[in-house]
Amino acid sequence: MKVIDIKGEIVDNDTAAMYNFFDMQNTNPKALQDSLNEADGDDVTLNISSLGGDVFTASEIYTMLNQYSGKVTGVIQGIAASAASFIPMVCDKIVMSPTALMMIHRSWTVAEGNTNDLNHRSQVSAKVDESIAAAYQNKTGKSQDEILQMMDEETWMTAEDAVKQGFADEVMEVQRVPQISDSLSTLPSKNGINKFKHMLKSTDDNIHSALFMQKLDILKGTN
């Protein structure tokens, strides 16, 4: 059985190249296709924990999984939100951790231009919402109106909620008693972590530059 992570932001292949350069976790079509090729028809388990990302990329990934010949099980470990929430809808079985969450909402975009441009963008967004709703409809059996209403309200679901509503098949059994921490420490913010990564990258570049100059001096006989 092949285990594939659907984690980090969902991005297209070009954007993934940048994310990978900075060692930032992401899910992209190329990496998924490579993993599916390695699985070669064997059963696949998707470990999912993502806040979403690009809706068209998520649609591409949804289709790739739909075309895969083997059985696909989706395991929502932390959160399946936004574009990451409809990817598992194509799975043969969806299991959610008892602490996991799922969130569905209307698509979001940035638009500019005149009234015609904005009206056109609104119509496109409505069609995108309908295409996303189709994935939820196929899984849950709910009508388009019901799904769009849930998306209007930005619906958050616990594992039990998702099972009751038909978005998931079962809640994962708890196999061990969780440890409880009494720590009052605060985790660093995402913004702080990104700044730290940038600092490391800059430091690494400076080190490489210094080593290069040192080697150059040696070759010139000045050191």
C-alpha positions as a printed NumPy array, in Angstrom:
array([[  0.   ,   0.   ,   0.   ],
       [  1.31 ,   3.419,  -0.983],
       [  0.929,   6.34 ,   1.464],
       [  0.751,   9.809,  -0.077],
       [  0.659,  13.11 ,   1.814],
       [ -1.824,  15.808,   0.802],
       [ -0.368,  18.504,   3.014],
       [  0.67 ,  22.127,   2.896],
       [ -0.732,  24.516,   0.322],
       [ -2.179,  23.086,  -2.893],
       [ -0.273,  24.721,  -5.742],
       [  0.408,  24.235,  -9.456],
       [  3.668,  22.685, -10.636],
       [  5.406,  25.997, -11.405],
       [  4.58 ,  27.432,  -7.989],
       [  5.668,  24.16 ,  -6.401],
       [  9.171,  24.655,  -7.834],
       [  9.49 ,  27.849,  -5.788],
       [  7.986,  26.22 ,  -2.684],
       [ 10.392,  23.294,  -2.981],
       [ 13.369,  25.641,  -3.378],
       [ 12.561,  27.142,   0.014],
       [ 11.723,  23.699,   1.438],
       [  8.078,  24.684,   2.017],
       [  5.548,  21.875,   2.245],
       [  3.074,  21.718,  -0.621],
       [  0.886,  19.432,  -2.713],
       [  1.166,  19.615,  -6.492],
       [ -0.012,  17.526,  -9.485],
       [  3.441,  16.388, -10.588],
       [  4.408,  15.012,  -7.175],
       [  1.054,  13.262,  -6.883],
       [  1.321,  11.748, -10.371],
       [  4.822,  10.485,  -9.569],
       [  3.501,   8.831,  -6.401],
       [  0.561,   7.267,  -8.245],
       [  2.925,   5.938, -10.889],
       [  5.024,   4.353,  -8.149],
       [  1.907,   2.812,  -6.609],
       [  1.151,   1.217,  -9.989],
       [ -2.441,   0.219,  -9.232],
       [ -1.892,  -0.84 ,  -5.611],
       [ -4.122,   0.545,  -2.872],
       [ -3.321,   4.123,  -1.882],
       [ -3.849,   5.975,   1.383],
       [ -3.955,   9.773,   1.335],
       [ -2.909,  11.415,   4.601],
       [ -4.642,  14.78 ,   4.408],
       [ -4.038,  17.931,   6.412],
       [ -4.282,  21.12 ,   4.379],
       [ -5.952,  24.52 ,   4.51 ],
       [ -6.429,  24.435,   0.728],
       [ -4.978,  26.468,  -2.105],
       [ -5.56 ,  26.788,  -5.837],
       [ -9.002,  25.459,  -6.766],
       [ -8.083,  24.518, -10.339],
       [ -5.056,  22.551,  -9.143],
       [ -7.242,  20.796,  -6.586],
       [ -9.661,  19.926,  -9.39 ],
       [ -6.77 ,  18.463, -11.408],
       [ -5.69 ,  16.354,  -8.43 ],
       [ -9.288,  15.23 ,  -7.858],
       [ -9.447,  14.045, -11.482],
       [ -6.09 ,  12.259, -11.284],
       [ -7.289,  10.312,  -8.252],
       [-10.575,   9.543,  -9.988],
       [ -8.66 ,   8.047, -12.905],
       [ -6.403,   5.938, -10.676],
       [ -7.103,   2.22 , -11.034],
       [ -6.47 ,   1.207,  -7.409],
       [ -8.502,   1.779,  -4.254],
       [ -7.971,   5.172,  -2.624],
       [ -8.603,   5.815,   1.076],
       [ -8.539,   9.362,   2.415],
       [ -7.449,   9.868,   6.018],
       [ -8.077,  13.394,   7.269],
       [ -5.537,  13.803,  10.043],
       [ -5.858,  17.466,  10.935],
       [ -7.935,  19.643,   8.633],
       [ -9.37 ,  19.452,   5.135],
       [-10.451,  22.988,   4.314],
       [-11.369,  24.964,   1.223],
       [ -9.802,  23.411,  -1.9  ],
       [ -8.43 ,  20.548,   0.213],
       [-11.929,  19.553,   1.305],
       [-13.198,  18.363,  -2.074],
       [-10.092,  16.371,  -3.044],
       [-10.964,  13.473,  -0.697],
       [-14.539,  13.383,  -2.03 ],
       [-13.281,  11.147,  -4.846],
       [-11.834,   8.575,  -2.422],
       [-13.415,   5.146,  -2.08 ],
       [-13.454,   5.698,   1.682],
       [-12.929,   8.767,   3.881],
       [-11.803,   8.364,   7.48 ],
       [-11.45 ,  11.329,   9.835],
       [ -9.464,  11.599,  13.022],
       [-11.798,  12.367,  15.948],
       [ -9.971,  15.692,  16.336],
       [-10.012,  16.589,  12.62 ],
       [-12.092,  19.303,  10.962],
       [-13.528,  19.841,   7.497],
       [-14.535,  23.229,   6.101],
       [-16.347,  24.085,   2.868],
       [-17.015,  27.558,   1.481],
       [-17.525,  29.592,  -1.675],
       [-14.494,  30.144,  -3.901],
       [-12.49 ,  33.31 ,  -3.323],
       [-10.772,  35.524,  -5.888],
       [ -9.309,  38.984,  -6.469],
       [-10.765,  41.05 ,  -9.314],
       [-10.22 ,  44.471, -10.852],
       [-11.52 ,  46.382, -13.833],
       [-14.777,  47.979, -14.942],
       [-18.312,  46.816, -14.196],
       [-18.268,  44.38 , -17.102],
       [-15.043,  42.82 , -15.835],
       [-16.385,  42.491, -12.303],
       [-19.708,  41.047, -13.462],
       [-17.854,  38.51 , -15.608],
       [-15.618,  37.535, -12.693],
       [-18.69 ,  37.07 , -10.517],
       [-20.251,  34.755, -13.109],
       [-17.034,  32.743, -13.384],
       [-16.817,  32.406,  -9.602],
       [-20.403,  31.154,  -9.515],
       [-19.529,  28.461, -12.062],
       [-16.462,  27.501, -10.025],
       [-18.699,  27.122,  -6.968],
       [-21.039,  24.856,  -8.919],
       [-18.133,  22.671, -10.06 ],
       [-16.879,  22.344,  -6.486],
       [-20.394,  21.598,  -5.263],
       [-20.601,  18.72 ,  -7.771],
       [-17.817,  16.894,  -5.913],
       [-19.675,  17.239,  -2.606],
       [-22.951,  16.216,  -4.258],
       [-21.459,  13.022,  -5.676],
       [-20.208,  12.032,  -2.235],
       [-23.112,  13.091,  -0.029],
       [-26.145,  12.715,  -2.294],
       [-27.262,  16.205,  -1.291],
       [-28.771,  18.599,  -3.829],
       [-26.802,  21.446,  -5.364],
       [-28.922,  23.979,  -3.467],
       [-28.145,  22.273,  -0.139],
       [-24.423,  22.2  ,  -0.832],
       [-24.285,  25.807,  -2.065],
       [-26.141,  26.904,   1.069],
       [-23.529,  25.144,   3.225],
       [-20.789,  26.817,   1.183],
       [-22.531,  30.192,   1.632],
       [-22.36 ,  29.741,   5.392],
       [-18.694,  28.583,   5.418],
       [-19.601,  25.346,   7.127],
       [-17.174,  23.805,   9.612],
       [-17.653,  20.138,  10.499],
       [-16.191,  17.911,  13.159],
       [-15.507,  14.297,  12.262],
       [-18.92 ,  13.262,  13.599],
       [-20.637,  16.124,  11.752],
       [-18.958,  15.139,   8.496],
       [-20.052,  11.511,   8.854],
       [-23.636,  12.512,   9.66 ],
       [-23.736,  14.867,   6.653],
       [-22.215,  12.261,   4.327],
       [-18.892,  14.025,   3.726],
       [-16.954,  11.225,   5.454],
       [-17.534,   7.534,   6.045],
       [-16.226,   6.932,   9.541],
       [-14.415,   8.392,  12.526],
       [-11.021,   6.895,  13.236],
       [-10.851,   4.735,  16.382],
       [ -8.682,   6.072,  19.184],
       [ -6.014,   3.447,  19.775],
       [ -4.176,   5.06 ,  22.658],
       [ -4.831,   7.565,  25.428],
       [ -3.442,  10.954,  24.399],
       [ -0.773,  12.565,  26.57 ],
       [ -1.773,  15.823,  28.241],
       [  0.692,  18.688,  28.521],
       [  0.525,  21.478,  31.101],
       [  2.879,  23.694,  29.145],
       [  1.931,  27.363,  28.929],
       [  4.403,  28.112,  26.145],
       [  3.158,  29.781,  22.97 ],
       [  3.929,  28.331,  19.563],
       [  5.646,  30.68 ,  17.088],
       [  3.436,  32.333,  14.479],
       [  3.479,  31.24 ,  10.833],
       [  4.795,  34.686,   9.926],
       [  7.638,  34.269,  12.418],
       [  8.507,  30.852,  11.01 ],
       [  8.605,  32.236,   7.453],
       [ 10.922,  35.05 ,   8.59 ],
       [ 13.168,  32.484,  10.292],
       [ 13.327,  30.395,   7.085],
       [ 14.237,  33.515,   5.11 ],
       [ 16.969,  34.341,   7.647],
       [ 18.407,  30.819,   7.344],
       [ 18.32 ,  31.06 ,   3.553],
       [ 20.115,  34.427,   3.618],
       [ 22.685,  33.112,   6.083],
       [ 23.25 ,  30.036,   3.934],
       [ 23.742,  32.204,   0.831],
       [ 26.238,  34.41 ,   2.691],
       [ 28.217,  31.382,   3.857],
       [ 28.394,  29.994,   0.334],
       [ 29.481,  33.388,  -0.995],
       [ 32.22 ,  33.681,   1.643],
       [ 33.538,  30.187,   0.861],
       [ 33.529,  30.98 ,  -2.865],
       [ 35.551,  34.167,  -2.318],
       [ 37.976,  32.295,  -0.082],
       [ 38.548,  29.658,  -2.767],
       [ 38.983,  32.393,  -5.362],
       [ 41.66 ,  34.066,  -3.208],
       [ 43.487,  30.734,  -2.869],
       [ 43.475,  30.23 ,  -6.644],
       [ 44.817,  33.77 ,  -7.1  ],
       [ 47.521,  33.123,  -4.538],
       [ 46.369,  35.962,  -2.301],
       [ 45.608,  33.72 ,   0.657]])
